[in-house]
PDB file of C-alpha atoms in Angstrom:
ATOM      1  CA  MET W 573       0.050  -0.040   0.301  1.00  0.00           C
ATOM      2  CA  ASP W 574       2.930   2.669   1.214  1.00  0.00           C
ATOM      3  CA  ARG W 575       4.608   1.744  -1.787  1.00  0.00           C
ATOM      4  CA  ASP W 576       1.281   2.018  -4.219  1.00  0.00           C
ATOM      5  CA  VAL W 577       1.062   5.552  -2.563  1.00  0.00           C
ATOM      6  CA  SER W 578       4.590   6.275  -2.929  1.00  0.00           C
ATOM      7  CA  ILE W 579       3.974   6.008  -7.005  1.00  0.00           C
ATOM      8  CA  ALA W 580       1.122   8.015  -6.959  1.00  0.00           C
ATOM      9  CA  ARG W 581       2.854  11.531  -5.412  1.00  0.00           C
ATOM     10  CA  VAL W 582       5.371  11.051  -8.433  1.00  0.00           C
ATOM     11  CA  PRO W 583       3.764  12.931 -11.028  1.00  0.00           C
ATOM     12  CA  ALA W 584       2.595  15.859  -8.438  1.00  0.00           C
ATOM     13  CA  SER W 585       6.452  15.897  -7.426  1.00  0.00           C
ATOM     14  CA  VAL W 586       7.093  16.133 -11.279  1.00  0.00           C
ATOM     15  CA  ALA W 587       4.869  18.801 -11.521  1.00  0.00           C
ATOM     16  CA  GLU W 588       5.916  20.614  -8.456  1.00  0.00           C
ATOM     17  CA  SER W 589       9.637  20.840  -9.778  1.00  0.00           C
ATOM     18  CA  LEU W 590       8.109  22.253 -13.002  1.00  0.00           C
ATOM     19  CA  ARG W 591       5.976  24.750 -11.614  1.00  0.00           C
ATOM     20  CA  SER W 592       8.584  26.424  -9.670  1.00  0.00           C
ATOM     21  CA  GLU W 593      10.740  26.421 -12.905  1.00  0.00           C
ATOM     22  CA  VAL W 594       8.245  27.884 -15.107  1.00  0.00           C
ATOM     23  CA  LEU W 595       7.376  30.484 -12.069  1.00  0.00           C
ATOM     24  CA  ALA W 596      10.575  31.403 -11.483  1.00  0.00           C
ATOM     25  CA  VAL W 597      11.230  31.744 -15.437  1.00  0.00           C
ATOM     26  CA  ARG W 598      13.503  29.482 -15.508  1.00  0.00           C
ATOM     27  CA  ILE W 599      11.611  27.545 -18.199  1.00  0.00           C
ATOM     28  CA  ARG W 600      10.878  30.336 -20.306  1.00  0.00           C
ATOM     29  CA  PRO W 601       7.788  31.965 -22.207  1.00  0.00           C
ATOM     30  CA  GLY W 602       7.399  30.076 -25.743  1.00  0.00           C
ATOM     31  CA  ASP W 603       9.534  26.836 -24.630  1.00  0.00           C
ATOM     32  CA  ALA W 604       8.419  23.620 -25.203  1.00  0.00           C
ATOM     33  CA  VAL W 605       7.635  21.133 -22.719  1.00  0.00           C
ATOM     34  CA  THR W 606       7.659  17.540 -23.530  1.00  0.00           C
ATOM     35  CA  GLU W 607       6.688  14.219 -22.581  1.00  0.00           C
ATOM     36  CA  ALA W 608      10.075  13.008 -23.904  1.00  0.00           C
ATOM     37  CA  SER W 609      11.979  16.121 -22.171  1.00  0.00           C
ATOM     38  CA  VAL W 610      10.680  15.330 -18.811  1.00  0.00           C
ATOM     39  CA  ALA W 611      10.348  11.576 -18.829  1.00  0.00           C
ATOM     40  CA  SER W 612      14.542  11.941 -19.484  1.00  0.00           C
ATOM     41  CA  ARG W 613      15.603  14.784 -16.966  1.00  0.00           C
ATOM     42  CA  PHE W 614      13.281  13.356 -13.899  1.00  0.00           C
ATOM     43  CA  ASP W 615      13.819   9.886 -14.669  1.00  0.00           C
ATOM     44  CA  VAL W 616      10.336   8.607 -14.711  1.00  0.00           C
ATOM     45  CA  SER W 617       8.203   7.286 -17.042  1.00  0.00           C
ATOM     46  CA  ARG W 618       6.413   8.696 -20.403  1.00  0.00           C
ATOM     47  CA  PRO W 619       2.664   8.444 -18.918  1.00  0.00           C
ATOM     48  CA  THR W 620       4.316   9.911 -15.279  1.00  0.00           C
ATOM     49  CA  ALA W 621       5.605  12.583 -17.622  1.00  0.00           C
ATOM     50  CA  ARG W 622       2.279  12.972 -19.378  1.00  0.00           C
ATOM     51  CA  LEU W 623       0.552  12.967 -16.086  1.00  0.00           C
ATOM     52  CA  ALA W 624       2.683  16.233 -14.463  1.00  0.00           C
ATOM     53  CA  ILE W 625       2.823  17.868 -17.703  1.00  0.00           C
ATOM     54  CA  ASP W 626      -1.234  17.619 -17.389  1.00  0.00           C
ATOM     55  CA  GLN W 627      -1.548  19.001 -14.393  1.00  0.00           C
ATOM     56  CA  LEU W 628       0.200  22.466 -14.689  1.00  0.00           C
ATOM     57  CA  VAL W 629      -1.658  22.271 -18.297  1.00  0.00           C
ATOM     58  CA  ASN W 630      -4.911  22.708 -15.938  1.00  0.00           C
ATOM     59  CA  ALA W 631      -3.439  25.505 -13.435  1.00  0.00           C
ATOM     60  CA  GLY W 632      -2.849  27.562 -16.881  1.00  0.00           C
ATOM     61  CA  LEU W 633       0.897  27.136 -16.611  1.00  0.00           C
ATOM     62  CA  LEU W 634       1.330  25.738 -19.755  1.00  0.00           C
ATOM     63  CA  ARG W 635      -0.924  25.385 -22.870  1.00  0.00           C
ATOM     64  CA  ARG W 636      -1.182  22.202 -25.357  1.00  0.00           C
ATOM     65  CA  GLU W 637      -1.133  22.688 -29.037  1.00  0.00           C
ATOM     66  CA  ALA W 638      -1.886  20.714 -32.003  1.00  0.00           C
ATOM     67  CA  ASN W 639       1.308  18.693 -32.952  1.00  0.00           C
ATOM     68  CA  ARG W 640       3.517  20.764 -30.416  1.00  0.00           C
ATOM     69  CA  GLY W 641       2.805  19.516 -27.052  1.00  0.00           C
ATOM     70  CA  ALA W 642       2.932  21.791 -24.143  1.00  0.00           C
ATOM     71  CA  ARG W 643       4.445  25.443 -23.969  1.00  0.00           C
ATOM     72  CA  VAL W 644       4.541  28.031 -21.354  1.00  0.00           C
ATOM     73  CA  PRO W 645       2.372  30.605 -22.902  1.00  0.00           C
ATOM     74  CA  ALA W 646       3.582  34.171 -22.973  1.00  0.00           C
ATOM     75  CA  LEU W 647       0.762  36.146 -21.041  1.00  0.00           C
ATOM     76  CA  SER W 648      -0.207  39.130 -23.259  1.00  0.00           C
ATOM     77  CA  ARG W 649      -2.028  42.707 -22.260  1.00  0.00           C
ATOM     78  CA  ALA W 650      -5.297  41.389 -23.106  1.00  0.00           C
ATOM     79  CA  ASP W 651      -4.363  38.080 -20.759  1.00  0.00           C
ATOM     80  CA  ILE W 652      -3.553  40.222 -18.117  1.00  0.00           C
ATOM     81  CA  VAL W 653      -6.572  42.427 -18.383  1.00  0.00           C
ATOM     82  CA  ASP W 654      -8.536  39.248 -18.387  1.00  0.00           C
ATOM     83  CA  LEU W 655      -7.150  37.738 -15.595  1.00  0.00           C
ATOM     84  CA  TYR W 656      -7.106  40.607 -13.336  1.00  0.00           C
ATOM     85  CA  ASP W 657     -10.556  41.442 -14.054  1.00  0.00           C
ATOM     86  CA  ASN W 658     -12.078  38.325 -13.214  1.00  0.00           C
ATOM     87  CA  ARG W 659     -10.006  38.228 -10.183  1.00  0.00           C
ATOM     88  CA  ALA W 660     -11.433  41.168  -8.926  1.00  0.00           C
ATOM     89  CA  LEU W 661     -15.206  40.029  -9.596  1.00  0.00           C
ATOM     90  CA  VAL W 662     -14.074  36.564  -7.721  1.00  0.00           C
ATOM     91  CA  GLU W 663     -12.316  38.067  -4.721  1.00  0.00           C
ATOM     92  CA  GLY W 664     -14.986  40.941  -4.388  1.00  0.00           C
ATOM     93  CA  ALA W 665     -17.547  38.313  -4.183  1.00  0.00           C
ATOM     94  CA  ALA W 666     -15.624  36.442  -1.468  1.00  0.00           C
ATOM     95  CA  LEU W 667     -14.627  38.932   0.709  1.00  0.00           C
ATOM     96  CA  ARG W 668     -18.203  40.149   0.692  1.00  0.00           C
ATOM     97  CA  ALA W 669     -19.383  36.712   1.893  1.00  0.00           C
ATOM     98  CA  LEU W 670     -16.218  36.868   4.268  1.00  0.00           C
ATOM     99  CA  ALA W 671     -17.342  39.955   5.453  1.00  0.00           C
ATOM    100  CA  GLU W 672     -20.997  38.986   6.547  1.00  0.00           C
ATOM    101  CA  GLY W 673     -19.387  36.737   9.476  1.00  0.00           C
ATOM    102  CA  GLY W 674     -16.631  39.085  10.454  1.00  0.00           C
ATOM    103  CA  ALA W 675     -14.080  36.566  11.310  1.00  0.00           C
ATOM    104  CA  VAL W 676     -10.193  36.468   9.061  1.00  0.00           C
ATOM    105  CA  PRO W 677      -8.878  33.668   8.278  1.00  0.00           C
ATOM    106  CA  ALA W 678      -5.840  33.050  10.930  1.00  0.00           C
ATOM    107  CA  ASP W 679      -3.567  31.904   7.365  1.00  0.00           C
ATOM    108  CA  ALA W 680      -4.220  35.381   6.136  1.00  0.00           C
ATOM    109  CA  VAL W 681      -3.339  37.454   9.095  1.00  0.00           C
ATOM    110  CA  PHE W 682       0.014  35.001   9.247  1.00  0.00           C
ATOM    111  CA  HIS W 683       0.912  35.954   5.686  1.00  0.00           C
ATOM    112  CA  ASN W 684       0.448  39.364   5.563  1.00  0.00           C
ATOM    113  CA  ARG W 685       2.357  39.711   9.069  1.00  0.00           C
ATOM    114  CA  ALA W 686       5.128  38.160   7.007  1.00  0.00           C
ATOM    115  CA  LEU W 687       4.833  40.760   4.133  1.00  0.00           C
ATOM    116  CA  ALA W 688       4.756  43.856   6.312  1.00  0.00           C
ATOM    117  CA  ASP W 689       8.093  42.133   8.160  1.00  0.00           C
ATOM    118  CA  ALA W 690      10.009  41.963   4.409  1.00  0.00           C
ATOM    119  CA  PRO W 691      12.368  43.856   2.971  1.00  0.00           C
ATOM    120  CA  ASP W 692      12.051  46.254   0.397  1.00  0.00           C
ATOM    121  CA  GLU W 693      14.321  43.775  -1.996  1.00  0.00           C
ATOM    122  CA  ALA W 694      12.452  40.459  -0.320  1.00  0.00           C
ATOM    123  CA  PRO W 695      10.807  38.388  -2.922  1.00  0.00           C
ATOM    124  CA  PHE W 696       6.836  38.215  -1.797  1.00  0.00           C
ATOM    125  CA  ALA W 697       4.833  36.872  -4.470  1.00  0.00           C
ATOM    126  CA  ALA W 698       4.044  33.290  -2.724  1.00  0.00           C
ATOM    127  CA  ASP W 699       3.147  35.548   0.679  1.00  0.00           C
ATOM    128  CA  ASP W 700       0.792  37.444  -1.635  1.00  0.00           C
ATOM    129  CA  ILE W 701      -0.275  35.095  -3.112  1.00  0.00           C
ATOM    130  CA  ALA W 702      -1.306  32.653  -0.227  1.00  0.00           C
ATOM    131  CA  PHE W 703      -3.163  36.265   1.512  1.00  0.00           C
ATOM    132  CA  HIS W 704      -5.740  36.017  -0.973  1.00  0.00           C
ATOM    133  CA  ARG W 705      -5.989  32.362  -1.545  1.00  0.00           C
ATOM    134  CA  ALA W 706      -6.944  32.496   2.138  1.00  0.00           C
ATOM    135  CA  LEU W 707      -8.789  35.222   1.952  1.00  0.00           C
ATOM    136  CA  VAL W 708     -11.413  32.995  -0.437  1.00  0.00           C
ATOM    137  CA  THR W 709     -10.851  29.466   1.155  1.00  0.00           C
ATOM    138  CA  GLY W 710     -11.948  31.194   4.780  1.00  0.00           C
ATOM    139  CA  GLN W 711     -15.567  32.196   3.062  1.00  0.00           C
ATOM    140  CA  SER W 712     -18.253  29.119   2.960  1.00  0.00           C
ATOM    141  CA  SER W 713     -18.354  28.704  -1.045  1.00  0.00           C
ATOM    142  CA  PRO W 714     -16.432  25.754  -2.510  1.00  0.00           C
ATOM    143  CA  ARG W 715     -17.799  26.672  -5.983  1.00  0.00           C
ATOM    144  CA  LEU W 716     -16.051  30.638  -5.334  1.00  0.00           C
ATOM    145  CA  SER W 717     -13.019  29.240  -3.950  1.00  0.00           C
ATOM    146  CA  ARG W 718     -12.762  26.633  -7.459  1.00  0.00           C
ATOM    147  CA  MET W 719     -13.535  29.705  -9.625  1.00  0.00           C
ATOM    148  CA  HIS W 720     -10.798  31.218  -7.916  1.00  0.00           C
ATOM    149  CA  GLU W 721      -8.493  28.904  -8.101  1.00  0.00           C
ATOM    150  CA  SER W 722      -8.396  28.167 -11.968  1.00  0.00           C
ATOM    151  CA  LEU W 723      -7.155  31.862 -11.819  1.00  0.00           C
ATOM    152  CA  MET W 724      -4.494  32.059  -9.895  1.00  0.00           C
ATOM    153  CA  GLY W 725      -1.645  29.441 -11.586  1.00  0.00           C
ATOM    154  CA  GLU W 726      -2.045  32.393 -14.678  1.00  0.00           C
ATOM    155  CA  ILE W 727      -1.998  35.247 -11.721  1.00  0.00           C
ATOM    156  CA  GLU W 728       1.553  33.613 -10.731  1.00  0.00           C
ATOM    157  CA  LEU W 729       2.885  33.335 -14.142  1.00  0.00           C
ATOM    158  CA  CYS W 730       1.708  36.571 -15.042  1.00  0.00           C
ATOM    159  CA  ILE W 731       3.636  37.833 -11.917  1.00  0.00           C
ATOM    160  CA  GLY W 732       6.579  35.999 -12.628  1.00  0.00           C
ATOM    161  CA  GLN W 733       6.979  36.956 -16.187  1.00  0.00           C
ATOM    162  CA  VAL W 734       6.726  40.442 -15.853  1.00  0.00           C
ATOM    163  CA  ALA W 735       9.007  40.770 -12.759  1.00  0.00           C
ATOM    164  CA  ALA W 736       6.506  41.528 -10.391  1.00  0.00           C
ATOM    165  CA  ASN W 737       8.234  41.945  -7.280  1.00  0.00           C
ATOM    166  CA  SER W 738      10.370  45.104  -8.630  1.00  0.00           C
ATOM    167  CA  LEU W 739       7.110  47.427  -9.126  1.00  0.00           C
ATOM    168  CA  TRP W 740       6.243  46.662  -5.184  1.00  0.00           C
ATOM    169  CA  ARG W 741       7.436  47.009  -1.877  1.00  0.00           C
ATOM    170  CA  PRO W 742       6.370  44.458   0.094  1.00  0.00           C
ATOM    171  CA  ALA W 743       5.070  47.091   3.423  1.00  0.00           C
ATOM    172  CA  ASP W 744       2.873  48.796   0.697  1.00  0.00           C
ATOM    173  CA  ILE W 745       1.102  45.536  -0.201  1.00  0.00           C
ATOM    174  CA  ALA W 746       0.762  44.570   3.302  1.00  0.00           C
ATOM    175  CA  ALA W 747      -0.714  47.947   4.388  1.00  0.00           C
ATOM    176  CA  GLN W 748      -3.534  47.446   1.138  1.00  0.00           C
ATOM    177  CA  HIS W 749      -4.337  44.201   2.716  1.00  0.00           C
ATOM    178  CA  ALA W 750      -4.211  45.405   6.238  1.00  0.00           C
ATOM    179  CA  ARG W 751      -7.356  47.738   5.431  1.00  0.00           C
ATOM    180  CA  VAL W 752      -9.085  44.977   3.409  1.00  0.00           C
ATOM    181  CA  LEU W 753      -8.868  42.839   6.881  1.00  0.00           C
ATOM    182  CA  ASP W 754     -10.514  45.645   9.154  1.00  0.00           C
ATOM    183  CA  ALA W 755     -13.274  45.971   6.453  1.00  0.00           C
ATOM    184  CA  VAL W 756     -13.722  42.187   7.643  1.00  0.00           C
ATOM    185  CA  VAL W 757     -13.474  42.017  10.988  1.00  0.00           C
ATOM    186  CA  ALA W 758     -16.057  45.613  10.989  1.00  0.00           C
ATOM    187  CA  GLY W 759     -18.345  43.275   9.193  1.00  0.00           C
ATOM    188  CA  ASP W 760     -18.764  45.505   6.483  1.00  0.00           C
ATOM    189  CA  PRO W 761     -19.334  43.701   3.182  1.00  0.00           C
ATOM    190  CA  GLU W 762     -19.387  46.508   1.097  1.00  0.00           C
ATOM    191  CA  LEU W 763     -16.281  47.918   2.393  1.00  0.00           C
ATOM    192  CA  ALA W 764     -14.004  44.898   2.373  1.00  0.00           C
ATOM    193  CA  SER W 765     -15.130  43.756  -1.508  1.00  0.00           C
ATOM    194  CA  ARG W 766     -14.861  47.275  -2.432  1.00  0.00           C
ATOM    195  CA  LEU W 767     -11.156  47.881  -0.744  1.00  0.00           C
ATOM    196  CA  VAL W 768      -9.922  44.383  -2.463  1.00  0.00           C
ATOM    197  CA  ARG W 769     -11.424  44.884  -5.934  1.00  0.00           C
ATOM    198  CA  GLU W 770      -9.612  48.485  -6.099  1.00  0.00           C
ATOM    199  CA  HIS W 771      -6.365  46.583  -4.844  1.00  0.00           C
ATOM    200  CA  ILE W 772      -6.411  44.186  -7.682  1.00  0.00           C
ATOM    201  CA  LEU W 773      -7.177  46.658 -10.419  1.00  0.00           C
ATOM    202  CA  THR W 774      -4.382  48.942  -9.087  1.00  0.00           C
ATOM    203  CA  SER W 775      -1.915  46.100  -9.161  1.00  0.00           C
ATOM    204  CA  ARG W 776      -3.553  45.503 -12.932  1.00  0.00           C
ATOM    205  CA  ASP W 777      -3.127  48.556 -14.168  1.00  0.00           C
ATOM    206  CA  ARG W 778       0.978  48.627 -12.575  1.00  0.00           C
ATOM    207  CA  LEU W 779       1.162  45.856 -14.265  1.00  0.00           C
ATOM    208  CA  ILE W 780       0.052  46.737 -17.718  1.00  0.00           C
ATOM    209  CA  ASP W 781       1.973  49.722 -17.675  1.00  0.00           C
ATOM    210  CA  HIS W 782       5.278  48.134 -16.805  1.00  0.00           C
ATOM    211  CA  VAL W 783       4.362  45.872 -20.255  1.00  0.00           C
ATOM    212  CA  ASP W 784       3.356  48.632 -22.529  1.00  0.00           C
ATOM    213  CA  ARG W 785       6.776  50.289 -21.422  1.00  0.00           C
ATOM    214  CA  THR W 786       9.148  47.316 -21.618  1.00  0.00           C
ATOM    215  CA  ARG W 787       7.507  44.814 -24.208  1.00  0.00           C
TER     216      ARG W 787
END
């Protein structure tokens, strides 16, 4: 039984290694990720490599192309707008529901404290993403959580591809988050929803400006 569990975990382990490389842009936009290359590199079977690649495709980190295998997508300006506009809708609904209960998820507080304490030059995307995930999973709708998760792989990809760590100070992000948390504690659904949407759309605009200037 233990051996079966161990074997079942291999595709997830390979997928996590590939995920880290895609998000760190060590596998670059446009690069092919083939079953043969993954199988050879990680010393796994082709079916295992296919399962690992499928996990990244499902997360939006790879896209399959007819007769060309899977590739890392290069996210466009239109992709960024679409992703962040939909993220704002989903998180706005989630924060409205969360504030109706008035309880702040402990994980959200933890990750925002890490952001507030981080030096300016420190990578902070992981704590930022974890903060937002904690807020959404803290409300009661599993369907809303699934909708959010369907966007977050590409959101992380976007942040990595445009070197977004250079666009913000962690303390500034933490301060915006803190205002959202205050609205949740105050039990103000409309304010919590508005603040998180403004936070996300401000990020969208800064990312778009960066892309327009650098591409």
